[in-house]
Coordinates of C-alpha atoms and ligand atoms in Angstrom, one line a residue:
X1081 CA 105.2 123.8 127.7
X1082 CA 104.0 126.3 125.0
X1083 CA 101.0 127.9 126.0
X1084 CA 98.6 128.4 122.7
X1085 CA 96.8 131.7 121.9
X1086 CA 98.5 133.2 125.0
X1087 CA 99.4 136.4 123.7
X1088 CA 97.9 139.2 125.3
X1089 CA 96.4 141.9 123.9
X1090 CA 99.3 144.8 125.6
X1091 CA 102.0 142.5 123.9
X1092 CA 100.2 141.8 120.3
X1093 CA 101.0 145.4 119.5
X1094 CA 104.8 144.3 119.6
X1095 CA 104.2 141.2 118.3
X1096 CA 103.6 142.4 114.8
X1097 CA 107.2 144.0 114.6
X1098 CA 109.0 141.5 117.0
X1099 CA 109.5 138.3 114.4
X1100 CA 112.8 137.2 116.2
X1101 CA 115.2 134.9 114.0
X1102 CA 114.2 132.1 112.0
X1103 CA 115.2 129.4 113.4
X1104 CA 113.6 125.4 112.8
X1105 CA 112.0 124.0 115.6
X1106 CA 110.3 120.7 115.3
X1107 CA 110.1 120.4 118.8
X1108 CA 107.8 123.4 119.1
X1109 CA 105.7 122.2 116.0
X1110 CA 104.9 118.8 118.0
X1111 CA 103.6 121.0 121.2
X1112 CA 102.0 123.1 119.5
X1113 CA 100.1 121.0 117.1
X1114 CA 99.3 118.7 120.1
X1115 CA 98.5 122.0 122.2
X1116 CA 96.1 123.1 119.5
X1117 CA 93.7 120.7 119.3
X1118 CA 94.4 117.2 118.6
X1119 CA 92.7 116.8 115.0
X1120 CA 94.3 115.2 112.2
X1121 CA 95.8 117.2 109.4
X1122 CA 97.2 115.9 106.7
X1123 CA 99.7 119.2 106.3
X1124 CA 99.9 122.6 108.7
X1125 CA 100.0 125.0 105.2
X1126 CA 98.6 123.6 102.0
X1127 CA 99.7 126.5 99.2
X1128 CA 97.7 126.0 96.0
X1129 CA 99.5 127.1 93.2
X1130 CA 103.5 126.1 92.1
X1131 CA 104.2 129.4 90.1
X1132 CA 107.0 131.6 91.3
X1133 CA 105.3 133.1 94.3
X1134 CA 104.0 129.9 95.7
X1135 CA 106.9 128.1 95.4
X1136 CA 109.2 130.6 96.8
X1137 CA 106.2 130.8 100.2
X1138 CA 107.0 127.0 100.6
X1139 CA 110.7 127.3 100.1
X1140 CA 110.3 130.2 103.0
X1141 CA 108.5 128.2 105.1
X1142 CA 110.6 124.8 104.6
X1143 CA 112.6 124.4 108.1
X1144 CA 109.8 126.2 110.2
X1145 CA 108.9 122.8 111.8
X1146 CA 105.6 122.9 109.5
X1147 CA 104.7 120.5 107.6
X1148 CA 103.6 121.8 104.0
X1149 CA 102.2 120.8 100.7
X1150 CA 102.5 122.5 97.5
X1151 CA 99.7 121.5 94.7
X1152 CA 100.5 123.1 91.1
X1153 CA 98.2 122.2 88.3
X1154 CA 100.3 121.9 85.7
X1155 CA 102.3 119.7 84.0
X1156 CA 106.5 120.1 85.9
X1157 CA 107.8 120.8 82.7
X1158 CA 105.0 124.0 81.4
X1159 CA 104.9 125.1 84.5
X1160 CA 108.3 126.0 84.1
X1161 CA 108.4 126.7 80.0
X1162 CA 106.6 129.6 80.5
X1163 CA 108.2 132.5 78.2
X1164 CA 108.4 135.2 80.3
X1165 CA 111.0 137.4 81.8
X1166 CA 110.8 139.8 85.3
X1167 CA 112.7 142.5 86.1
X1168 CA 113.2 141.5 89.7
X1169 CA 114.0 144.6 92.1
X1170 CA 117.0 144.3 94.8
X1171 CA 114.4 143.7 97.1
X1172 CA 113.7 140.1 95.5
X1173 CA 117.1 139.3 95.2
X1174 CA 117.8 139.7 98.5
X1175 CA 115.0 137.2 99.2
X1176 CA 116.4 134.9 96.8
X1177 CA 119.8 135.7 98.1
X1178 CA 118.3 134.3 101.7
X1179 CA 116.7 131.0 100.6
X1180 CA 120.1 130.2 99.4
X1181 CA 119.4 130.3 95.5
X1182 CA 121.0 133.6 94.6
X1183 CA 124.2 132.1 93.9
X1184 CA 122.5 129.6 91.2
X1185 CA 120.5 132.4 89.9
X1186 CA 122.3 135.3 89.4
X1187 CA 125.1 133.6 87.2
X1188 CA 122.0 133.0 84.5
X1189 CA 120.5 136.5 84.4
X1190 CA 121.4 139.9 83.2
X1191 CA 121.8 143.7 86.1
X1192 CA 121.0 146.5 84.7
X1193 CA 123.0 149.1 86.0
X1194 CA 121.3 152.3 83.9
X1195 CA 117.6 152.9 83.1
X1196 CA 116.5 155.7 81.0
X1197 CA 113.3 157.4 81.3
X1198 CA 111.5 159.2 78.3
X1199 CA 108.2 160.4 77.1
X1200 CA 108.1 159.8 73.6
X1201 CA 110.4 162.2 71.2
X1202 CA 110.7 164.9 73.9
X1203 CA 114.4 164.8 74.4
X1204 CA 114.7 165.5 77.9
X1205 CA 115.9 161.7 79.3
X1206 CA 115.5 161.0 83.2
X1207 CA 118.8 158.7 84.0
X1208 CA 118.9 156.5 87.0
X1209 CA 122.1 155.1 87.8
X1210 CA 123.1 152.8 90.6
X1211 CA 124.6 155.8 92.5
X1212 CA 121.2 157.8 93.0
X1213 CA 120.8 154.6 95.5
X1214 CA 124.4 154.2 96.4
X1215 CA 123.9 151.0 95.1
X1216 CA 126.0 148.3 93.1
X1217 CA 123.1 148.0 90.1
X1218 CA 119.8 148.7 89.7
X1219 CA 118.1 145.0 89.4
X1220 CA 117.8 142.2 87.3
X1221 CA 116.2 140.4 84.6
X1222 CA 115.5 136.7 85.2
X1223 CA 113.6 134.5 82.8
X1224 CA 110.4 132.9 84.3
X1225 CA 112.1 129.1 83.9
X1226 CA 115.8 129.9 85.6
X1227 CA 113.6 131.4 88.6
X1228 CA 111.0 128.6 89.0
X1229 CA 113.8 125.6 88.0
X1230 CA 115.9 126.9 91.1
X1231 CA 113.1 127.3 93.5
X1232 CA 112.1 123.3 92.2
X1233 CA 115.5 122.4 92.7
X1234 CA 115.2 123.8 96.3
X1235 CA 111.9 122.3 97.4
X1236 CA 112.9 118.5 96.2
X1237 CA 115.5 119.0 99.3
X1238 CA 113.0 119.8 101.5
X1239 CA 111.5 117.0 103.8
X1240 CA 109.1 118.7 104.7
X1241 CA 107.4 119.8 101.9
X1242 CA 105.0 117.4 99.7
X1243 CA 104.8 118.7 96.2
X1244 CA 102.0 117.4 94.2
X1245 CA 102.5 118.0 90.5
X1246 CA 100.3 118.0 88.1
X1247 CA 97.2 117.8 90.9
X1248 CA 94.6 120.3 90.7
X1249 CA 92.6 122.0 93.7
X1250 CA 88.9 121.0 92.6
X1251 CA 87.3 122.6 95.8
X1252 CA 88.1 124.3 99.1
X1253 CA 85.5 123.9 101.9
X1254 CA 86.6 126.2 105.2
X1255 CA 85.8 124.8 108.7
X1256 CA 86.4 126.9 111.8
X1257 CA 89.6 124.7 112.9
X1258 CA 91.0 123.3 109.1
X1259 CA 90.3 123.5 105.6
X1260 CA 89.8 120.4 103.7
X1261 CA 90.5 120.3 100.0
X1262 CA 89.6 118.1 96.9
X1263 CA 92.2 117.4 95.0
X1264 CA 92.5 115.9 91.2
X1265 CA 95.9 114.3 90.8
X1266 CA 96.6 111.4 88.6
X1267 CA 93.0 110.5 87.1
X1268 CA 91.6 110.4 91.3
X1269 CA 89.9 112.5 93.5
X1270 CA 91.6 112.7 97.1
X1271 CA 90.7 114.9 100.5
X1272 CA 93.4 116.5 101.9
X1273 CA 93.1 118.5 105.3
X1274 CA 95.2 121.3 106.1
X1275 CA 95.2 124.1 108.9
X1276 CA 96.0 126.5 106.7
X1277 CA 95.5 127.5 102.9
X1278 CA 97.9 130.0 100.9
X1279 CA 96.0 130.8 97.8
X1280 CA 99.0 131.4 95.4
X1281 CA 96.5 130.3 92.6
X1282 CA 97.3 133.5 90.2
X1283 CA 94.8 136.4 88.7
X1284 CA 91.9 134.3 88.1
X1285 CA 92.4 132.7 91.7
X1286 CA 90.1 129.6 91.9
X1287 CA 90.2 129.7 95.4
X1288 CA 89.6 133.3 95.8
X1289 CA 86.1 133.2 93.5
X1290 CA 85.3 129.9 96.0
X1291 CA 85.9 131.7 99.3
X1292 CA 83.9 134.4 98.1
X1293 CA 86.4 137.6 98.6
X1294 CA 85.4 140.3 96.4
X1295 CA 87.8 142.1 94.5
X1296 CA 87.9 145.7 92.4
X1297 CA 89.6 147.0 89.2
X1298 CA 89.8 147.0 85.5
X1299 CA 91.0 145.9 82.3
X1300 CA 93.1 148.8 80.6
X1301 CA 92.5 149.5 77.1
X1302 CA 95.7 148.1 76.1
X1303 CA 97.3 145.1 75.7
X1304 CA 101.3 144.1 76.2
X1305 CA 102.9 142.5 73.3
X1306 CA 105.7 140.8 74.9
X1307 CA 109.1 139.3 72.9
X1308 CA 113.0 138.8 72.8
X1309 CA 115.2 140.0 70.4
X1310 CA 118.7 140.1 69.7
X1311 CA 120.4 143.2 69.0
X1312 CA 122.9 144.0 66.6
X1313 CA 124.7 146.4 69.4
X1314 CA 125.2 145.4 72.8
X1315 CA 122.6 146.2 75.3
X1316 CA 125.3 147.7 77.6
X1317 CA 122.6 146.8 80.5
X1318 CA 120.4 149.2 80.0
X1319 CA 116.5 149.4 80.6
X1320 CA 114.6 151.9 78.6
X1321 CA 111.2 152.6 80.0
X1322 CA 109.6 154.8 77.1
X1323 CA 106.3 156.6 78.0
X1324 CA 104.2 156.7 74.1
X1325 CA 100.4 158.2 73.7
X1326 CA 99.4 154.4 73.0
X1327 CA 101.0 153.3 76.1
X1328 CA 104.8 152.4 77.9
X1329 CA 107.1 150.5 76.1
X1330 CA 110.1 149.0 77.7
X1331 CA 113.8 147.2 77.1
X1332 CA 115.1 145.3 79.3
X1333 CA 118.5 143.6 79.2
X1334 CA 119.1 139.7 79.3
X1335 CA 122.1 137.3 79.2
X1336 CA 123.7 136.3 75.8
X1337 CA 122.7 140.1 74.8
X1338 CA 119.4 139.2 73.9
X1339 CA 116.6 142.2 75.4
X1340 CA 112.8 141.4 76.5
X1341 CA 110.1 143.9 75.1
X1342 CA 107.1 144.8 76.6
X1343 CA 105.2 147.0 74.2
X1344 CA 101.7 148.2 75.6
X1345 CA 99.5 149.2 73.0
X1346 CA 95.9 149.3 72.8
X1347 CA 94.3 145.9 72.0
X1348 CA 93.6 146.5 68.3
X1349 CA 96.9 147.2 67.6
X1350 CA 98.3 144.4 69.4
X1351 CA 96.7 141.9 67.6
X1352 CA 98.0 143.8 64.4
X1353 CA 101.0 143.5 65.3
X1354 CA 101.0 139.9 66.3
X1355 CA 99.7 139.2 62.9
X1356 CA 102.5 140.7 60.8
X1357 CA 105.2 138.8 59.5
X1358 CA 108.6 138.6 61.2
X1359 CA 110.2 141.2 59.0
X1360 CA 107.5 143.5 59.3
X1361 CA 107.2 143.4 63.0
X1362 CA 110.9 144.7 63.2
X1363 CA 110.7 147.2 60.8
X1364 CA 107.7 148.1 62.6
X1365 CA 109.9 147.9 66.1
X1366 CA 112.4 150.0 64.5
X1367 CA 110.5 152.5 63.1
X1368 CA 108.9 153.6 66.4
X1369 CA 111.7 153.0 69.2
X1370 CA 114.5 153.9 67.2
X1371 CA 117.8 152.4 66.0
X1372 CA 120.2 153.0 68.9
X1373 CA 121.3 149.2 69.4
X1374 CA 121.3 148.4 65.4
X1375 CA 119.6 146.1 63.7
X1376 CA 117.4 144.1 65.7
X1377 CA 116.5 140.6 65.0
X1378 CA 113.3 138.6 67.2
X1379 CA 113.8 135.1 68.9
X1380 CA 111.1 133.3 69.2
X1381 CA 107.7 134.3 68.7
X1382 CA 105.9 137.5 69.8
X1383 CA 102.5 137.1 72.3
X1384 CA 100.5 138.9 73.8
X1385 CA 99.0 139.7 77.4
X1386 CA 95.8 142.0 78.1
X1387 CA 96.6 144.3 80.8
X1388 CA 94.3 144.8 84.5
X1389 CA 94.7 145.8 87.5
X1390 CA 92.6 143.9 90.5
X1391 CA 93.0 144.2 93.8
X1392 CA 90.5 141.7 96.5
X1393 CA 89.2 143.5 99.4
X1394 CA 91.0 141.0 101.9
X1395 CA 94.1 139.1 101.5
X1396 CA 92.5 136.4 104.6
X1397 CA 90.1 134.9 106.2
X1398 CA 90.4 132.7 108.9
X1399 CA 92.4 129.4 107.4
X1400 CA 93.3 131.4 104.1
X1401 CA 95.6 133.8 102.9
X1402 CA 96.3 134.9 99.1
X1403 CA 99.5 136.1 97.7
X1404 CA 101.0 137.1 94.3
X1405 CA 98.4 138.0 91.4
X1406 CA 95.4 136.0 93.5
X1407 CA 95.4 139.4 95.5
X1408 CA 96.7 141.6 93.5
X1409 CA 97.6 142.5 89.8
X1410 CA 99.1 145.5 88.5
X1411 CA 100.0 147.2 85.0
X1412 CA 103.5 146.4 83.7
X1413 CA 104.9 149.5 83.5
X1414 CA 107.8 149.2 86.2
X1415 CA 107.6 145.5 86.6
X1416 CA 106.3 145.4 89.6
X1417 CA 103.6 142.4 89.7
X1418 CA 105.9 139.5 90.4
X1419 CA 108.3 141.7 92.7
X1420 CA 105.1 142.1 95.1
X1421 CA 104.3 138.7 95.2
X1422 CA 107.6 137.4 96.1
X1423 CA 107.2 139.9 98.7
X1424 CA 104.1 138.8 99.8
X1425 CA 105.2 135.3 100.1
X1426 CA 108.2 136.3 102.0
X1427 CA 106.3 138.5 104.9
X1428 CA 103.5 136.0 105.2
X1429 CA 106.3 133.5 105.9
X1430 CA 107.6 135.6 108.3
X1431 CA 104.1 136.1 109.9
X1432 CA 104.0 131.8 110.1
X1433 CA 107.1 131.0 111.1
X1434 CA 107.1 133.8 114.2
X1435 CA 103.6 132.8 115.3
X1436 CA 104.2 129.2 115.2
X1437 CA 107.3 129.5 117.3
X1438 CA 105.2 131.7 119.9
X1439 CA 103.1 128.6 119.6
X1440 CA 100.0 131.1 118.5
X1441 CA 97.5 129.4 116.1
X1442 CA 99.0 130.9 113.0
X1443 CA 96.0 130.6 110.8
X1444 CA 93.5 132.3 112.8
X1445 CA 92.5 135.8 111.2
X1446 CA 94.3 137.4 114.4
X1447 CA 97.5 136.3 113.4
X1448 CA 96.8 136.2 109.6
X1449 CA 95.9 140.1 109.6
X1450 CA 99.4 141.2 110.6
X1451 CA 100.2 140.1 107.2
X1452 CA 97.5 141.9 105.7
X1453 CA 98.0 144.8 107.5
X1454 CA 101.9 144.5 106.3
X1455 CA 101.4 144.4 102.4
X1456 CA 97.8 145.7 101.7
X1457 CA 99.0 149.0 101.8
X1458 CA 102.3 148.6 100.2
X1459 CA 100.5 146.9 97.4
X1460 CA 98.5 149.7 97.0
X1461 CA 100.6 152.2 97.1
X1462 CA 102.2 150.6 93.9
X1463 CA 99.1 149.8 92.0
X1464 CA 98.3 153.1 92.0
X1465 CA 101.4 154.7 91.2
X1466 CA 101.8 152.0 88.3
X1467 CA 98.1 153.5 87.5
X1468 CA 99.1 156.9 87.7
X1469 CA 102.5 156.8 85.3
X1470 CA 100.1 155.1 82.6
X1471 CA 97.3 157.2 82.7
X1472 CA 99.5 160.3 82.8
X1473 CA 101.4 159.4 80.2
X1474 CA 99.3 157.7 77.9
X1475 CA 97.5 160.5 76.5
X1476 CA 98.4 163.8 74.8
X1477 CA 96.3 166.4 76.8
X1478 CA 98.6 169.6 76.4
X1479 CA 98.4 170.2 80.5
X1480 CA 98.9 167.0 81.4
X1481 CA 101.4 167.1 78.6
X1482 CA 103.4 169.6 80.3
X1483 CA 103.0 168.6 83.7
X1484 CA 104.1 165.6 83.5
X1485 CA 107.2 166.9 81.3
X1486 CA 107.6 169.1 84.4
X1487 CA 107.7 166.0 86.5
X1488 CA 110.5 164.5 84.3
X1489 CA 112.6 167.4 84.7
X1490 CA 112.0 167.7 88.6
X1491 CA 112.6 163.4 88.5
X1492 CA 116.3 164.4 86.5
X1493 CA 117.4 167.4 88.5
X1494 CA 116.0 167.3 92.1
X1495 CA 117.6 164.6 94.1
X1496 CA 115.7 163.8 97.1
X1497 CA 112.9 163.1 94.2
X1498 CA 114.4 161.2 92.3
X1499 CA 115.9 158.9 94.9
X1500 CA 112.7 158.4 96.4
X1501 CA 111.3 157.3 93.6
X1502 CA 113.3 154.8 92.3
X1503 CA 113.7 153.7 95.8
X1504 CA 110.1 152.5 95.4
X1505 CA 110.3 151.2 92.6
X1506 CA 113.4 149.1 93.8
X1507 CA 111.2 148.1 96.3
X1508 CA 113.6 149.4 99.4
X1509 CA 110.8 151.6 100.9
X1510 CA 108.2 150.0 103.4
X1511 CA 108.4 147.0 105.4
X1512 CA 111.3 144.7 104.5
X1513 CA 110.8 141.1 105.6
X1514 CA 113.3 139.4 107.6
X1515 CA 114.0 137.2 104.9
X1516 CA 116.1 139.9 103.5
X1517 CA 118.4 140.3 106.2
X1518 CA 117.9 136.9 108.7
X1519 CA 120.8 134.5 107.8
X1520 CA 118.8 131.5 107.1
X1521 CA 120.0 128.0 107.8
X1522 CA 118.3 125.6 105.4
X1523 CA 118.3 122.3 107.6
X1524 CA 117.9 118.5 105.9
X1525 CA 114.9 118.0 107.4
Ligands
FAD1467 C1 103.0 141.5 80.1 C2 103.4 141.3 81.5 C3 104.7 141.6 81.9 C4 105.1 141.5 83.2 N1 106.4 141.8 83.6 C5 106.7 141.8 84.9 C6 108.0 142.2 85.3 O1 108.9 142.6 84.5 N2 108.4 142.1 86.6 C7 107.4 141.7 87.5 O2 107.8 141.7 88.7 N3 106.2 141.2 87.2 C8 105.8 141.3 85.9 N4 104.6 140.9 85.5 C9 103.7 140.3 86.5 C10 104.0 138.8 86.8 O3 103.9 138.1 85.6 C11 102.9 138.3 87.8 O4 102.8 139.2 88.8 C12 103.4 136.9 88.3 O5 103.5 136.0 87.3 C13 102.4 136.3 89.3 O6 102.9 135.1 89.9 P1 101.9 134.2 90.7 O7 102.8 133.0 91.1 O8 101.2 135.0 91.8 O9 100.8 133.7 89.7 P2 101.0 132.7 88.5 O10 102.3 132.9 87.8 O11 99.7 133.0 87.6 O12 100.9 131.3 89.1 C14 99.7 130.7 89.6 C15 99.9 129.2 89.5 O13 98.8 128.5 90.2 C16 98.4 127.4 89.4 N5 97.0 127.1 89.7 C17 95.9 127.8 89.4 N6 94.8 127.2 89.9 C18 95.1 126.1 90.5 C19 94.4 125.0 91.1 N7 93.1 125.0 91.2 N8 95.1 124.0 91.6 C20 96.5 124.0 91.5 N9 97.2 124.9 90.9 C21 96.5 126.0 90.4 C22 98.7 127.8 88.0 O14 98.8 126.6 87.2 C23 99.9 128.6 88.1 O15 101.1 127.9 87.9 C24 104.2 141.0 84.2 C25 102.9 140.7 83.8 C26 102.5 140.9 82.5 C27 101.0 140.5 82.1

């Protein structure tokens, strides 16, 4: 018989780096759940929110003998026709790679195998190149729609996940043994009870403003103008990360040569540039960033994003844990934002899963801090040094001017430097989750 909550305090120590192997154990999700106490719930992990990062937490914790729900509030279809595009880090493709989906993804996005680092017209260039890792490539760049589709594609195989679609999380009310929460779905209002709540609910987090949990940081003074275009010259797979006074401006490669732009200027500007005409807006592109891949042409329509940064002072309380942008958000240079959440999804997993097989209540705050604990600091580590690269290169101080030239020179001609800091950016420093290395079986539940 599993003994619940029996971990003592000499072995908890161990516990947090002592996950064991996935493996699916229904068997040990019937004792425990009976063990526990013998409420009803309608699902062990209720995650609010069907973007990326939520779906990817319920794909990770599909086979764990839980039984989970996953509420989005939008429409299947918009959910998924969002026009965006990540530059996902090896990191996250190793997760994908160990949910089984790597194989269907990577044939549809682009690797970029070179980036190029510059502050504005200064010709020095720092060059990253897959062998300052001893890697194959560098990352990718997936659309929003091929990510989300093949996650969707995963969870309608999964018994035990309900996926409620378009249904909208009206209220969460906390109690000290479940969480019960109203839920909107097709023109009615139903209950649902759950042990546990993943608020994977995004920047604005619903759930987050309900529970209370405070969170710090600002709105830049600039905006992101985001677009695709089609170059006349192939992209070669390169990403160009260019450092201007009004902010960073970056290329990144995608399938069918086409490149994604994200063009951070401040917000005045970026509504003046959404408003010019199609021509205009290229000459415009041209005229700043150069002609090195010909004539450009744009695809679609340009839009824009205002930039923040926010972090909330906890990632749980007891019954609730937020991943993804409800617990932090960062500034785009680097594309980091989603590559955190799809790591946060992936440890908290991990966290679940091994406390559910020690037959440990997995939501109390004991056993939800060991995630906390995991990617708090991570996180912060990169939304500062996101910080930092903007607000040391965004302006045209002459000592900050030539320190951080300095720093470009040191990042292109000392090694150790420069591999450590595209190793973070790569996300291969810190705490990898399992999920990265654990050979997954995916069980027909
Ligand atoms: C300009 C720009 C460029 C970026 N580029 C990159 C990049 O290159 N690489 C990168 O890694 N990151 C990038 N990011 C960051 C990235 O877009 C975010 O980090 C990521 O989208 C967050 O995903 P999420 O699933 O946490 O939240 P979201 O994508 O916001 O998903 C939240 C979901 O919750 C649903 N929801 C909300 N409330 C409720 C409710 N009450 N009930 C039910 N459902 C609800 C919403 O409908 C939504 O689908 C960029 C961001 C910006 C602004």
């Amino acid at each position: 018989m599993v003994q619940v909550n029996a971990v003592t305090a000499s072995d908890s120590l161990q516990q947090d780096y002592d996950y064991g192997n996935f493996d699916p154990e229904p068997s040990n999700y019937e004792t425990s759940d009976r063990e526990n106490n013998r409420e009803n719930y309608d699902y062990d992990v209720t995650i609010v929110g069907g973007g990326i990062v939520g779906s990817l937490a319920a794909c990770a914790l599909s086979g764990s003998g839980l039984k989970i729900a996953l509420i989005e509030a939008s429409q299947q279809s918009l959910a998924v026709a969002r026009g965006q595009a990540y530059s996902l880090n090896l990191l996250s493709s190793q997760i994908f790679d160990q949910l089984g989906l790597w194989q269907q993804i990577r044939p549809q996005i682009e690797t970029y195998t070179q980036v190029y680092l510059s502050d504005g017209h200064y010709p020095g260039v720092v060059h990253f190149s897959p062998q300052d890792i001893q890697a194959e490539t560098l990352g990718y760049v997936a659309e929003h729609r091929i990510l989300l589709t093949e996650l969707q594609t995963q969870l309608r195989q999964c018994a035990d996940v309900a996926w409620l679609c378009p249904a909208k999380v009206l209220q969460t009310d906390f109690q000290p043994n479940a969480a019960s929460l109203t839920i909107e779905q097709a023109g009615g209002v139903t209950t649902v009870r759950s042990r546990l709540v993943i608020g994977a609910d995004g920047a604005r987090s619903p759930i987050r403003q309900q529970v209370g949990i405070k969170t710090y940081g600002w709105q830049y003074w600039q905006s992101c103008v985001v677009a695709f275009i089609k170059p006349e010259k192939s992209h070669s797979n390169i990403a160009y990360e260019r450092f201007q006074p009004d902010g960073p401006f970056a290329i990144l490669p995608l399938p069918d040569n086409l490149c994604r732009i994200v063009w951070t200027v401040p917000h005045g500007e970026a509504e003046r540039l959404l408003k010019l005409d199609r021509a205009s807006f290229l000459q415009e592109l041209t005229q700043r960033y150069g002609s090195q891949m010909g004539k450009l042409d744009l695809v679609g329509e340009p839009y824009v994003f205002p930039v923040r940064l926010l972090h909330s002072t906890q990632y749980v309380q007891p019954r609730l844990a937020l991943i993804g942008d409800a617990a932090h958000c960062c500034h785009p240079v680097g594309g980091q934002g989603m590559n955190l959440g799809i790591r946060d999804a992936a440890a908290l997993a991990e966290v679940i899963r091994a406390a559910h097989r020690r037959g440990e209540d997995f939501a109390n705050l004991k056993v939800l801090k060991r995630y906390e604990r995991w990617r708090m600091v991570e996180n912060v580590i990169v939304l500062a040094f996101t910080d930092l690269l903007d607000r040391l290169f965004s302006n045209q101080i002459l000592p900050i001017v030539g320190l951080r030239r300095l720093g470009l020179w040191i990042l292109d001609n000392i090694q150790p430097i420069k591999t450590q800091a595209l190793r973070l950016m790569l996300g291969l420093t810190g705490r990898s989750p399992q999920l990265t290395t654990a050979n997954l079986s995916r069980p027909a539940i």
